[in-house]
Amino acid sequence: MPDEKSLEDAQEMTTAELAVYEAAAALNVKEQPATAAEVAGMTGLPEDTVRRCLDSLAAGGRLRPENGAYLLGDHDWGLEY
């Protein structure tokens, strides 16, 4: 599990990371893991950028990779979309 500091502040995310995280969260609410292609389609960002953001978010504990896709990482708050 990542250290608590890495998850403290959403303001530390770049604009692209925030867009990617929101798209992944929206898919996860629908019980769908997020793939780079799906997130790129939702955000309009290039797939290479999305992959870098997904990897960065996973390294920070916000997402967790699973079978080529990403799910929300550990959190103690609810999502409403």
Tab-separated table of N, CA and C in Angstrom:
chain	number	residue	atom	x	y	z
A	1	MET	N	0.846	-1.184	0.000
A	1	MET	CA	0.000	0.000	0.000
A	1	MET	C	0.882	1.234	0.000
A	2	PRO	N	0.502	2.257	-0.734
A	2	PRO	CA	1.308	3.479	-0.774
A	2	PRO	C	1.267	4.198	0.565
A	3	ASP	N	2.241	5.066	0.767
A	3	ASP	CA	2.204	5.825	2.013
A	3	ASP	C	1.060	6.837	1.960
A	4	GLU	N	0.575	7.214	3.130
A	4	GLU	CA	-0.584	8.115	3.221
A	4	GLU	C	-0.309	9.460	2.561
A	5	LYS	N	0.934	9.919	2.576
A	5	LYS	CA	1.287	11.202	1.979
A	5	LYS	C	0.975	11.216	0.482
A	6	SER	N	1.181	10.078	-0.197
A	6	SER	CA	0.981	10.045	-1.644
A	6	SER	C	-0.485	10.187	-2.027
A	7	LEU	N	-1.408	9.953	-1.105
A	7	LEU	CA	-2.830	10.026	-1.404
A	7	LEU	C	-3.502	11.260	-0.822
A	8	GLU	N	-2.755	12.102	-0.129
A	8	GLU	CA	-3.355	13.195	0.614
A	8	GLU	C	-4.055	14.244	-0.229
A	9	ASP	N	-3.450	14.711	-1.298
A	9	ASP	CA	-3.932	15.917	-1.943
A	9	ASP	C	-4.134	15.727	-3.437
A	10	ALA	N	-5.387	15.794	-3.862
A	10	ALA	CA	-5.689	15.686	-5.291
A	10	ALA	C	-5.103	16.869	-6.060
A	11	GLN	N	-4.821	17.969	-5.385
A	11	GLN	CA	-4.242	19.134	-6.050
A	11	GLN	C	-2.826	18.869	-6.531
A	12	GLU	N	-2.214	17.793	-6.072
A	12	GLU	CA	-0.876	17.444	-6.520
A	12	GLU	C	-0.904	16.732	-7.868
A	13	MET	N	-2.081	16.346	-8.355
A	13	MET	CA	-2.189	15.683	-9.637
A	13	MET	C	-2.138	16.716	-10.761
A	14	THR	N	-1.572	16.316	-11.898
A	14	THR	CA	-1.590	17.187	-13.066
A	14	THR	C	-3.015	17.218	-13.628
A	15	THR	N	-3.271	18.129	-14.521
A	15	THR	CA	-4.582	18.218	-15.164
A	15	THR	C	-4.897	16.923	-15.904
A	16	ALA	N	-3.909	16.379	-16.603
A	16	ALA	CA	-4.111	15.122	-17.337
A	16	ALA	C	-4.390	13.977	-16.367
A	17	GLU	N	-3.623	13.887	-15.272
A	17	GLU	CA	-3.858	12.820	-14.286
A	17	GLU	C	-5.246	12.920	-13.684
A	18	LEU	N	-5.690	14.117	-13.401
A	18	LEU	CA	-7.018	14.299	-12.835
A	18	LEU	C	-8.092	13.850	-13.825
A	19	ALA	N	-7.948	14.212	-15.085
A	19	ALA	CA	-8.914	13.801	-16.106
A	19	ALA	C	-8.932	12.281	-16.250
A	20	VAL	N	-7.756	11.673	-16.244
A	20	VAL	CA	-7.650	10.216	-16.360
A	20	VAL	C	-8.259	9.542	-15.133
A	21	TYR	N	-7.960	10.068	-13.954
A	21	TYR	CA	-8.516	9.490	-12.729
A	21	TYR	C	-10.038	9.579	-12.729
A	22	GLU	N	-10.582	10.715	-13.125
A	22	GLU	CA	-12.041	10.876	-13.143
A	22	GLU	C	-12.688	9.915	-14.130
A	23	ALA	N	-12.065	9.717	-15.284
A	23	ALA	CA	-12.599	8.766	-16.262
A	23	ALA	C	-12.535	7.342	-15.715
A	24	ALA	N	-11.413	6.981	-15.094
A	24	ALA	CA	-11.284	5.638	-14.507
A	24	ALA	C	-12.308	5.437	-13.397
A	25	ALA	N	-12.513	6.459	-12.586
A	25	ALA	CA	-13.494	6.367	-11.497
A	25	ALA	C	-14.905	6.197	-12.053
A	26	ALA	N	-15.228	6.928	-13.123
A	26	ALA	CA	-16.555	6.808	-13.725
A	26	ALA	C	-16.783	5.397	-14.252
A	27	LEU	N	-15.768	4.811	-14.871
A	27	LEU	CA	-15.891	3.433	-15.350
A	27	LEU	C	-16.022	2.470	-14.187
A	28	ASN	N	-15.248	2.695	-13.129
A	28	ASN	CA	-15.286	1.804	-11.965
A	28	ASN	C	-16.630	1.850	-11.263
A	29	VAL	N	-17.283	2.998	-11.254
A	29	VAL	CA	-18.610	3.107	-10.652
A	29	VAL	C	-19.574	2.175	-11.383
A	30	LYS	N	-19.352	2.021	-12.684
A	30	LYS	CA	-20.175	1.110	-13.493
A	30	LYS	C	-19.644	-0.324	-13.427
A	31	GLU	N	-18.715	-0.559	-12.502
A	31	GLU	CA	-18.083	-1.861	-12.276
A	31	GLU	C	-17.300	-2.337	-13.492
A	32	GLN	N	-16.724	-1.381	-14.232
A	32	GLN	CA	-15.861	-1.679	-15.367
A	32	GLN	C	-14.448	-1.250	-15.033
A	33	PRO	N	-13.465	-2.119	-15.215
A	33	PRO	CA	-12.090	-1.654	-15.088
A	33	PRO	C	-11.776	-0.706	-16.239
A	34	ALA	N	-10.880	0.227	-16.028
A	34	ALA	CA	-10.536	1.228	-17.022
A	34	ALA	C	-9.335	0.786	-17.842
A	35	THR	N	-9.481	0.782	-19.153
A	35	THR	CA	-8.347	0.518	-20.034
A	35	THR	C	-7.858	1.853	-20.605
A	36	ALA	N	-6.619	1.850	-21.071
A	36	ALA	CA	-6.061	3.075	-21.644
A	36	ALA	C	-6.887	3.542	-22.837
A	37	ALA	N	-7.334	2.623	-23.664
A	37	ALA	CA	-8.112	2.994	-24.849
A	37	ALA	C	-9.441	3.637	-24.460
A	38	GLU	N	-10.129	3.060	-23.475
A	38	GLU	CA	-11.408	3.627	-23.026
A	38	GLU	C	-11.220	5.022	-22.440
A	39	VAL	N	-10.203	5.159	-21.603
A	39	VAL	CA	-9.945	6.451	-20.962
A	39	VAL	C	-9.536	7.495	-22.001
A	40	ALA	N	-8.731	7.093	-22.973
A	40	ALA	CA	-8.346	8.023	-24.043
A	40	ALA	C	-9.587	8.493	-24.793
A	41	GLY	N	-10.501	7.581	-25.080
A	41	GLY	CA	-11.730	7.957	-25.759
A	41	GLY	C	-12.597	8.894	-24.944
A	42	MET	N	-12.610	8.695	-23.631
A	42	MET	CA	-13.428	9.537	-22.752
A	42	MET	C	-12.827	10.924	-22.558
A	43	THR	N	-11.505	11.007	-22.528
A	43	THR	CA	-10.839	12.267	-22.193
A	43	THR	C	-10.357	13.054	-23.409
A	44	GLY	N	-10.189	12.382	-24.537
A	44	GLY	CA	-9.621	13.032	-25.706
A	44	GLY	C	-8.112	13.167	-25.649
A	45	LEU	N	-7.490	12.588	-24.620
A	45	LEU	CA	-6.031	12.634	-24.492
A	45	LEU	C	-5.408	11.528	-25.341
A	46	PRO	N	-4.181	11.735	-25.818
A	46	PRO	CA	-3.492	10.665	-26.554
A	46	PRO	C	-3.301	9.438	-25.657
A	47	GLU	N	-3.377	8.260	-26.260
A	47	GLU	CA	-3.281	7.023	-25.477
A	47	GLU	C	-1.948	6.910	-24.736
A	48	ASP	N	-0.853	7.397	-25.327
A	48	ASP	CA	0.445	7.362	-24.631
A	48	ASP	C	0.399	8.196	-23.354
A	49	THR	N	-0.230	9.361	-23.423
A	49	THR	CA	-0.377	10.224	-22.242
A	49	THR	C	-1.229	9.521	-21.192
A	50	VAL	N	-2.306	8.907	-21.635
A	50	VAL	CA	-3.191	8.191	-20.706
A	50	VAL	C	-2.431	7.069	-20.021
A	51	ARG	N	-1.644	6.315	-20.774
A	51	ARG	CA	-0.870	5.216	-20.167
A	51	ARG	C	0.096	5.743	-19.107
A	52	ARG	N	0.777	6.849	-19.418
A	52	ARG	CA	1.703	7.429	-18.424
A	52	ARG	C	0.945	7.860	-17.173
A	53	CYS	N	-0.223	8.477	-17.365
A	53	CYS	CA	-1.022	8.921	-16.220
A	53	CYS	C	-1.528	7.730	-15.405
A	54	LEU	N	-2.007	6.698	-16.080
A	54	LEU	CA	-2.480	5.505	-15.365
A	54	LEU	C	-1.350	4.894	-14.534
A	55	ASP	N	-0.168	4.801	-15.127
A	55	ASP	CA	0.980	4.253	-14.399
A	55	ASP	C	1.353	5.129	-13.206
A	56	SER	N	1.329	6.442	-13.400
A	56	SER	CA	1.647	7.367	-12.313
A	56	SER	C	0.614	7.270	-11.192
A	57	LEU	N	-0.649	7.203	-11.562
A	57	LEU	CA	-1.715	7.079	-10.558
A	57	LEU	C	-1.626	5.751	-9.822
A	58	ALA	N	-1.233	4.701	-10.520
A	58	ALA	CA	-1.060	3.401	-9.866
A	58	ALA	C	0.133	3.437	-8.915
A	59	ALA	N	1.219	4.078	-9.334
A	59	ALA	CA	2.404	4.191	-8.473
A	59	ALA	C	2.078	4.966	-7.200
A	60	GLY	N	1.170	5.936	-7.298
A	60	GLY	CA	0.767	6.724	-6.136
A	60	GLY	C	-0.339	6.074	-5.313
A	61	GLY	N	-0.839	4.919	-5.763
A	61	GLY	CA	-1.847	4.202	-4.996
A	61	GLY	C	-3.281	4.604	-5.289
A	62	ARG	N	-3.474	5.545	-6.192
A	62	ARG	CA	-4.838	5.987	-6.508
A	62	ARG	C	-5.577	4.967	-7.365
A	63	LEU	N	-4.844	4.237	-8.201
A	63	LEU	CA	-5.400	3.162	-9.014
A	63	LEU	C	-4.572	1.911	-8.775
A	64	ARG	N	-5.149	0.763	-9.121
A	64	ARG	CA	-4.360	-0.464	-9.060
A	64	ARG	C	-4.552	-1.228	-10.363
A	65	PRO	N	-3.432	-1.659	-10.949
A	65	PRO	CA	-3.519	-2.396	-12.203
A	65	PRO	C	-4.078	-3.800	-11.976
A	66	GLU	N	-4.874	-4.250	-12.943
A	66	GLU	CA	-5.415	-5.608	-12.874
A	66	GLU	C	-5.733	-6.093	-14.285
A	67	ASN	N	-4.984	-7.087	-14.729
A	67	ASN	CA	-5.210	-7.711	-16.034
A	67	ASN	C	-5.254	-6.712	-17.184
A	68	GLY	N	-4.296	-5.808	-17.244
A	68	GLY	CA	-4.218	-4.853	-18.334
A	68	GLY	C	-5.159	-3.668	-18.221
A	69	ALA	N	-5.876	-3.567	-17.105
A	69	ALA	CA	-6.796	-2.458	-16.868
A	69	ALA	C	-6.523	-1.909	-15.469
A	70	TYR	N	-7.310	-0.914	-15.064
A	70	TYR	CA	-7.082	-0.269	-13.771
A	70	TYR	C	-8.379	-0.141	-12.998
A	71	LEU	N	-8.273	-0.377	-11.692
A	71	LEU	CA	-9.383	-0.209	-10.756
A	71	LEU	C	-8.992	0.852	-9.744
A	72	LEU	N	-9.968	1.416	-9.069
A	72	LEU	CA	-9.658	2.388	-8.021
A	72	LEU	C	-8.824	1.733	-6.940
A	73	GLY	N	-7.879	2.480	-6.419
A	73	GLY	CA	-7.079	2.004	-5.309
A	73	GLY	C	-7.867	2.114	-4.010
A	74	ASP	N	-7.229	1.741	-2.927
A	74	ASP	CA	-7.879	1.831	-1.615
A	74	ASP	C	-8.288	3.267	-1.323
A	75	HIS	N	-9.493	3.432	-0.815
A	75	HIS	CA	-9.984	4.744	-0.434
A	75	HIS	C	-11.104	4.566	0.585
A	76	ASP	N	-11.407	5.628	1.288
A	76	ASP	CA	-12.459	5.525	2.308
A	76	ASP	C	-13.559	6.551	2.059
A	77	TRP	N	-13.803	6.876	0.778
A	77	TRP	CA	-14.829	7.834	0.431
A	77	TRP	C	-15.680	7.233	-0.677
A	78	GLY	N	-16.878	7.721	-0.788
A	78	GLY	CA	-17.786	7.231	-1.813
A	78	GLY	C	-17.728	8.080	-3.060
A	79	LEU	N	-18.179	7.512	-4.154
A	79	LEU	CA	-18.235	8.222	-5.423
A	79	LEU	C	-19.677	8.299	-5.891
A	80	GLU	N	-20.041	9.440	-6.433
A	80	GLU	CA	-21.366	9.586	-7.004
A	80	GLU	C	-21.223	10.186	-8.378
A	81	TYR	N	-21.599	9.437	-9.403
A	81	TYR	CA	-21.549	9.907	-10.791
A	81	TYR	C	-22.901	9.708	-11.407
